[in-house]
Coordinates of C-alpha atoms in Angstrom, one line a residue:
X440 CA -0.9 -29.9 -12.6
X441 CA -2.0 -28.1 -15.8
X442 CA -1.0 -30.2 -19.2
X443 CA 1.4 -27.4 -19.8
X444 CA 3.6 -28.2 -16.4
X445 CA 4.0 -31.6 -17.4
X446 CA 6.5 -31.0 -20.2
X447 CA 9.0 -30.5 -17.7
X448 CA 8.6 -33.9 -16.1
X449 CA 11.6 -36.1 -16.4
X450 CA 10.8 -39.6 -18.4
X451 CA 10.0 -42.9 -15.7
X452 CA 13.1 -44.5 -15.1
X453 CA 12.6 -47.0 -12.3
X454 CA 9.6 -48.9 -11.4
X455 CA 7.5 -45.7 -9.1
X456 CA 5.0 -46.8 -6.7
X457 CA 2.1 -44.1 -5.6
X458 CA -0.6 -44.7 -3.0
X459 CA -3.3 -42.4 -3.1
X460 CA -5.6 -44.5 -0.8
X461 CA -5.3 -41.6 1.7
X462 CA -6.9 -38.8 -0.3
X463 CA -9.3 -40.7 -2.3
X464 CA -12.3 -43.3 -2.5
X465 CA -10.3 -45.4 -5.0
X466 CA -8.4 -47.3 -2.6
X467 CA -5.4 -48.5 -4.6
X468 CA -1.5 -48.2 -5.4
X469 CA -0.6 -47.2 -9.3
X470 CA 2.9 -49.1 -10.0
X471 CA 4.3 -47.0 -12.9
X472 CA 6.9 -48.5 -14.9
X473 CA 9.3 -47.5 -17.3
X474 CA 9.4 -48.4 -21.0
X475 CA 12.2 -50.6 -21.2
X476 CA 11.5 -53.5 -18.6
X477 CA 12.9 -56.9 -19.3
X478 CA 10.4 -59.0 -18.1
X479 CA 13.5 -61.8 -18.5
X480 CA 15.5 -59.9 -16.7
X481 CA 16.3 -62.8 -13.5
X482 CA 15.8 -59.0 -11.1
X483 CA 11.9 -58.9 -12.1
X484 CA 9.6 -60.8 -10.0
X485 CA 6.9 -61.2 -12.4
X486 CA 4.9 -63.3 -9.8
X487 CA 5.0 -60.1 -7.2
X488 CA 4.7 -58.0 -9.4
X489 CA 1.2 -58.9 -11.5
X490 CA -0.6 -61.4 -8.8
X491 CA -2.2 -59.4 -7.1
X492 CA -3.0 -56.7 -9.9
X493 CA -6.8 -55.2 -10.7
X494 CA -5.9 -53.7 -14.0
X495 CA -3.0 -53.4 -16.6
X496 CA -2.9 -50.1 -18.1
X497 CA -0.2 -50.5 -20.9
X498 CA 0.1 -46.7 -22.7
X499 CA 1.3 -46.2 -26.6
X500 CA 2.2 -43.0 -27.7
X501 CA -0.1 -42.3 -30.8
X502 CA 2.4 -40.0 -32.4
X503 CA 5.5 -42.3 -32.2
X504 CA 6.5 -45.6 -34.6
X505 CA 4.3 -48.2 -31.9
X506 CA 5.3 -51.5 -33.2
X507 CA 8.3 -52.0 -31.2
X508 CA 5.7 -50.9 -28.4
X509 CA 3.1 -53.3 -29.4
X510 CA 5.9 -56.0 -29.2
X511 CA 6.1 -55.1 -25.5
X512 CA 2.9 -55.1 -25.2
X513 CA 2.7 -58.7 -26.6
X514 CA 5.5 -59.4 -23.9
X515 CA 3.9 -58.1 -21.1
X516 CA 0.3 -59.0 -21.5
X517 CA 1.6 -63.2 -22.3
X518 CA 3.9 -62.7 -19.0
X519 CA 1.0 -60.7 -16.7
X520 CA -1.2 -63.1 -18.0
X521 CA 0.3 -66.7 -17.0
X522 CA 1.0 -65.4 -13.6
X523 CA -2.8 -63.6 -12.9
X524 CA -5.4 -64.5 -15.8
X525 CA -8.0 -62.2 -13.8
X526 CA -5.7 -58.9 -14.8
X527 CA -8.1 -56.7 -16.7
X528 CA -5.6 -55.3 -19.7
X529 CA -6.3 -51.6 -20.9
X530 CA -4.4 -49.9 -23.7
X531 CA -4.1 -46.4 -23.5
X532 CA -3.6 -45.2 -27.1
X533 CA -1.8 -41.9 -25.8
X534 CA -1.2 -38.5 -26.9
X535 CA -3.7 -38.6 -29.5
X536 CA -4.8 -34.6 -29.5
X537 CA -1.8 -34.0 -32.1
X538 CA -3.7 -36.2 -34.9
X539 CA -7.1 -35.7 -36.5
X540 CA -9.9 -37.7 -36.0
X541 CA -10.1 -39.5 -39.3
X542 CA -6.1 -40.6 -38.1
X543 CA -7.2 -41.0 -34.5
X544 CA -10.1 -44.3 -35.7
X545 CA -7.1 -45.3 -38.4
X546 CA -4.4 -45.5 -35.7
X547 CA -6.9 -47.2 -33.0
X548 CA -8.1 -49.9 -35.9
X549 CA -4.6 -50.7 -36.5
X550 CA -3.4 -50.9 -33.1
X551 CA -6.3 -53.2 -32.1
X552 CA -5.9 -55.6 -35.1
X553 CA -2.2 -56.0 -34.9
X554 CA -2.4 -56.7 -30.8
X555 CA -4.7 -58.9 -31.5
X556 CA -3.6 -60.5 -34.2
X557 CA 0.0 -61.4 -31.7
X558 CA -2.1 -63.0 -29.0
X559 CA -4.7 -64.8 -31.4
X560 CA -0.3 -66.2 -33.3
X561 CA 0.4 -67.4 -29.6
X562 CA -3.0 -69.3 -28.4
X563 CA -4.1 -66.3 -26.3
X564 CA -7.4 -65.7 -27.8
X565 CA -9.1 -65.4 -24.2
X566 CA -7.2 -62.5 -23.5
X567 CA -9.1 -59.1 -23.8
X568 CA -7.5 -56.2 -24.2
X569 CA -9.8 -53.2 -23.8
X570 CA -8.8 -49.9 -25.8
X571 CA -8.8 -46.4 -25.3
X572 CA -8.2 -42.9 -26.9
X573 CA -6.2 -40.5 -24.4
X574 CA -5.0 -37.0 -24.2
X575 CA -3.9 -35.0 -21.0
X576 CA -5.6 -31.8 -22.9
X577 CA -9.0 -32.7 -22.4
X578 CA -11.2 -35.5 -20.2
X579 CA -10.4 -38.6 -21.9
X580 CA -7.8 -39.5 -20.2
X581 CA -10.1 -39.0 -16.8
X582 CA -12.5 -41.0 -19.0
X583 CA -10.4 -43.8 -19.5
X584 CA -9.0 -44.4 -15.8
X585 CA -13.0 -44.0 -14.9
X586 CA -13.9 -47.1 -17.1
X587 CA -11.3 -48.8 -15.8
X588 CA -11.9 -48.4 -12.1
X589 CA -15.5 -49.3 -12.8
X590 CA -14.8 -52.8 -13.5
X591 CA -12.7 -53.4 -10.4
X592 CA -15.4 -52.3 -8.0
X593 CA -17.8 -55.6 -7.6
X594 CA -20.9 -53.0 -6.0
X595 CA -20.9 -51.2 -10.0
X596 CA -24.2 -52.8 -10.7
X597 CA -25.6 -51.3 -7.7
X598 CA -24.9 -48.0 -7.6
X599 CA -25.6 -48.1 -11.3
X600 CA -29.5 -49.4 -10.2
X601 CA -29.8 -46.7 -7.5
X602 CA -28.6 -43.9 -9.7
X603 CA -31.6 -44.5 -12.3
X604 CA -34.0 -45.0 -9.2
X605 CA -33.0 -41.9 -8.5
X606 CA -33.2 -40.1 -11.9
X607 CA -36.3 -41.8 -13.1
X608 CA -38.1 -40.3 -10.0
X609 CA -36.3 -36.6 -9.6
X610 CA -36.3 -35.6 -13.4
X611 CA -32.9 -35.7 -13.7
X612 CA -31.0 -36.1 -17.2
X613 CA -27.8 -37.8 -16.0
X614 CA -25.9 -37.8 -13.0
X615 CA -22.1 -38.9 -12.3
X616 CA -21.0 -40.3 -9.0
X617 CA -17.8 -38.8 -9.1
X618 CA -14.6 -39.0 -6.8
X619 CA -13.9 -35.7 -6.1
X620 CA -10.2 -35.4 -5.8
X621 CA -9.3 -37.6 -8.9
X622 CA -12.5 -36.5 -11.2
X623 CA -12.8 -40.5 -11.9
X624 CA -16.5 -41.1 -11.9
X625 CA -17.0 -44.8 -10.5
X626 CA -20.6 -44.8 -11.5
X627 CA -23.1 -43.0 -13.9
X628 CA -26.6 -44.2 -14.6
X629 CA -27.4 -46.4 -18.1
X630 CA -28.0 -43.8 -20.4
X631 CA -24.9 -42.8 -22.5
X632 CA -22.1 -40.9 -21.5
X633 CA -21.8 -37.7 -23.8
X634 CA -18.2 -36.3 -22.7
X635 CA -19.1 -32.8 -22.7
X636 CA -21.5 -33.4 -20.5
X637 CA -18.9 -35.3 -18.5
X638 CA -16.4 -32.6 -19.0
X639 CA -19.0 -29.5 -17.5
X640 CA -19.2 -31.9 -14.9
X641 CA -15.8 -32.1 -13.7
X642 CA -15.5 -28.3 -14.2
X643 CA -18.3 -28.0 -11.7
X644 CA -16.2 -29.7 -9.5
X645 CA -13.4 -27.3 -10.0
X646 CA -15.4 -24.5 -9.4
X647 CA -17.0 -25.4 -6.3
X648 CA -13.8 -26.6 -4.4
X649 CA -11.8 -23.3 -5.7
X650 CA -14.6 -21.2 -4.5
X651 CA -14.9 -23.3 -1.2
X652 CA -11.8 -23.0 -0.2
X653 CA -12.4 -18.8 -0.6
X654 CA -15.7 -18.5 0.7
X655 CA -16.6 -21.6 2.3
X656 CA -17.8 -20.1 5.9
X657 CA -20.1 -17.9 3.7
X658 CA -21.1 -20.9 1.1
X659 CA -20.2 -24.0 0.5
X660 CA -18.3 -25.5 3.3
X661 CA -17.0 -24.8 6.7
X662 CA -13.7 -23.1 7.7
X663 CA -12.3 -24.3 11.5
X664 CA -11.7 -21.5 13.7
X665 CA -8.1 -22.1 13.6
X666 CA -8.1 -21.0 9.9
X667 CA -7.4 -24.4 7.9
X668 CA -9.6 -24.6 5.3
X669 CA -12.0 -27.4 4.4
X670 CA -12.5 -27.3 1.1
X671 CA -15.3 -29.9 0.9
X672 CA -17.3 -31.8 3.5
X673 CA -20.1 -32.8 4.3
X674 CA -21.6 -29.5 4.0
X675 CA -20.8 -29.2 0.6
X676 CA -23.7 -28.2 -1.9
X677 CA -23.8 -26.4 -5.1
X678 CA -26.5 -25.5 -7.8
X679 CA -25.2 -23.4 -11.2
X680 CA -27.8 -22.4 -13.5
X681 CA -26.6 -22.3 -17.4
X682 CA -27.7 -19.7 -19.8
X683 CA -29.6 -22.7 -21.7
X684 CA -32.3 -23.6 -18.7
X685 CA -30.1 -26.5 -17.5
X686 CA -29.0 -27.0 -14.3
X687 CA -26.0 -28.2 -12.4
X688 CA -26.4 -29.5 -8.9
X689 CA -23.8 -31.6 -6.8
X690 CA -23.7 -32.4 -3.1
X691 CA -21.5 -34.5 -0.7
X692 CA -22.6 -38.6 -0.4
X693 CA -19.0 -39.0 1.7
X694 CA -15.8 -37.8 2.6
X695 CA -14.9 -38.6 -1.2
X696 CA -18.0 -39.1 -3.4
X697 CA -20.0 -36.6 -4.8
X698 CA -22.9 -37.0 -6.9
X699 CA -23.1 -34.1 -9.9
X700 CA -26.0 -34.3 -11.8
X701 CA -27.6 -32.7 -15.1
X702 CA -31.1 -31.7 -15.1
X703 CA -33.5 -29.0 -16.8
X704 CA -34.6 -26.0 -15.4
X705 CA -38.5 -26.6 -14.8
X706 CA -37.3 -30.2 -13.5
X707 CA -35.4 -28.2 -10.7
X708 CA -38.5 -26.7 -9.8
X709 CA -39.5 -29.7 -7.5
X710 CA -36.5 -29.2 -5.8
X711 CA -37.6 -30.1 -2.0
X712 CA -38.5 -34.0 -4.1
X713 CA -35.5 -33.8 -5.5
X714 CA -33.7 -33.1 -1.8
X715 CA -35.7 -36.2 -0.2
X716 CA -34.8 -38.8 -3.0
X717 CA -30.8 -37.6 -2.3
X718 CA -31.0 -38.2 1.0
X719 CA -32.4 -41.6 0.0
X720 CA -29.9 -42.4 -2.5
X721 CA -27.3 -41.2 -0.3
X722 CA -28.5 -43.6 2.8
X723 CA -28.5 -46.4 0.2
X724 CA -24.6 -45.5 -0.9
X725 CA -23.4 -45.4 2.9
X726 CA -25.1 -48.7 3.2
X727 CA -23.8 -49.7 0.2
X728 CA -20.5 -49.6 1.3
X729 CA -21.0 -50.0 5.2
X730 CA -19.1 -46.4 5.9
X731 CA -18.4 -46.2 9.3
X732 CA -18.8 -43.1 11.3
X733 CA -15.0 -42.5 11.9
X734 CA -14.5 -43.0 7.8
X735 CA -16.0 -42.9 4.9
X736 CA -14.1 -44.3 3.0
X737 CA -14.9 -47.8 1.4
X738 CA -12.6 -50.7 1.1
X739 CA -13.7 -54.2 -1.4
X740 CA -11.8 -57.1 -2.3
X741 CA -10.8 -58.0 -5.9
X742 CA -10.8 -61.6 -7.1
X743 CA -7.5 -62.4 -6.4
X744 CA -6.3 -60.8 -2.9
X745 CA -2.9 -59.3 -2.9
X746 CA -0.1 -61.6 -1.4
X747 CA 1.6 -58.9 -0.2
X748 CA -0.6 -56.3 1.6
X749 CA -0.5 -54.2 -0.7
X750 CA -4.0 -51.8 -1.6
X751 CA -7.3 -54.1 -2.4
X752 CA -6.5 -52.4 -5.8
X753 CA -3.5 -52.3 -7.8
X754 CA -2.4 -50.9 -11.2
X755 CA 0.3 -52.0 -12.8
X756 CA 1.0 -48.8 -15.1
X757 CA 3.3 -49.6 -18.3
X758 CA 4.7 -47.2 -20.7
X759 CA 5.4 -48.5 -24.2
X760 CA 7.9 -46.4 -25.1
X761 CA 11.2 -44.4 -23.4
X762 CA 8.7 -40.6 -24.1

């Protein structure tokens, strides 16, 4: 939904479980929690709950009084972290398009000392909380959930080698391996991530599944004869040429995946060497994650399995405050 629809969402009042293993490569369940949860209550089962957990994404509103949140956070990261010391902990520092950017760096500085300064008082120095700036009214917050999905996929090195084999020898500036329905990029190559390059990307995205679904017997895709559109497959290609000679160019890998990449206009030029070393790199991704032909979708393990069969990955989701 558009930023603007989610004012009229009513606050998280019970724990809300959401599987989205069916519609995307990121196979895992986001547990979203409400502010106020007594981890003392005798009701919580902290051991279900955080054993088998990937990632803790704890979420502070930036424009509210945080320290009774940071006291919850204290409370949650000492409990999650007795019960599953592999949980990777992420603070989402949220809501932060209402402040400027001089206040932004102020408010993340004092936020990271102060947490820090609470687990270093209670003997928890080898926890590591990771830290992030967020907003629903531009990428960061797709940003953030990226970086944190990275580290829970053990092939990240991998894909991260093949996409600057592929680069290096097709001229390419930078390219995303993005999954398409949540814009979360699980890989990018080692040069730096500039976010409006990041941002253009995920608009290309936009643009070529609206369009698809419109025009995709004439374009992009493929529309079955009984009308029900497929708005990307395996079919899916699309090149946009800027006004300032650079060029946009994203095809399928799988089902899910799509690499988007960034590249000049002369580079473009060479584009049958540029087909071959996709099809390549796309080989070497199937293989990658052994997609079968009935699915291609990919499954991993985390560290610690999940005792109750729940996804391979799981977010625990916490809100800091009742907003």
């Amino acid at each position: 939904m558009s930023p603007n629809e989610t004012l009229f969402l009513e606050s998280t009042n019970k724990i809300y479980k959401d599987d989205i293993s069916s519609s995307s490569f990121v196979n895992f369940q986001i547990w979203d929690f409400p502010g106020q949860v007594d981890f003392f209550d005798p009701t919580f089962d902290s051991e279900m709950i955080f054993k088998g957990t990937g990632a803790l994404i704890f979420v502070i509103d930036a424009q509210d009084d945080y320290v009774e949140a940071l006291g919850r956070l204290h409370l949650t990261v000492s409990r999650a972290y007795k019960v599953n010391p592999d949980i990777n902990f992420e603070v989402f520092i949220h809501k932060v398009d209402g402040l400027s950017d001089d206040h932004k760096i102020e408010t993340q500085r004092d936020i990271h000392q102060r947490a820090n300064d609470d687990l270093a008082d209670a003997n928890l120095e080898k926890v590591h909380l990771s830290f992030y700036l967020t907003s629903i009214y531009d990428h960061s917050i797709f940003e953030a959930f990226s970086k944190v999905v990275q580290k829970l996929i053990p092939q990240l090195p991998t894909l991260e080698n093949l996409l600057n084999i592929f680069i290096s020898h097709s001229g390419i500036e930078k390219a995303f391996l993005f999954d398409v329905v949540s814009k979360i990029y699980i890989a990018t190559d080692s040069s730096p991530v500039d976010m409006q390059s990041y941002e253009i990307c995920c608009d290309m995205i936009d643009v070529v599944i609206d369009v698809s679904c419109i025009y995709g017997h004439l374009t992009l895709g493929r529309l079955v004869e009984d009308g029900s559109g497929c708005a990307y497959d395996k079919e899916s290609l699309a090149i946009i040429k800027l006004n300032n000679t650079t060029v946009l160019y994203l095809k399928e890998v799988t089902k899910f995946l799509a690499l988007v990449c960034i590249l000049r206009e002369e580079s473009f030029e060479r584009k049958g060497l540029i087909e071959y070393n996709f099809h390549c790199f796309r080989k070497a991704i199937h293989e990658v994650f052994e997609v079968g032909t009935s699915a291609h979708t990919a499954h991993w393990r985390t560290a610690s399995s999940s005792s109750n069969n729940l996804s391979a990955l799981k977010y625990a989701a916490l809100n800091g405050n009742d907003v």
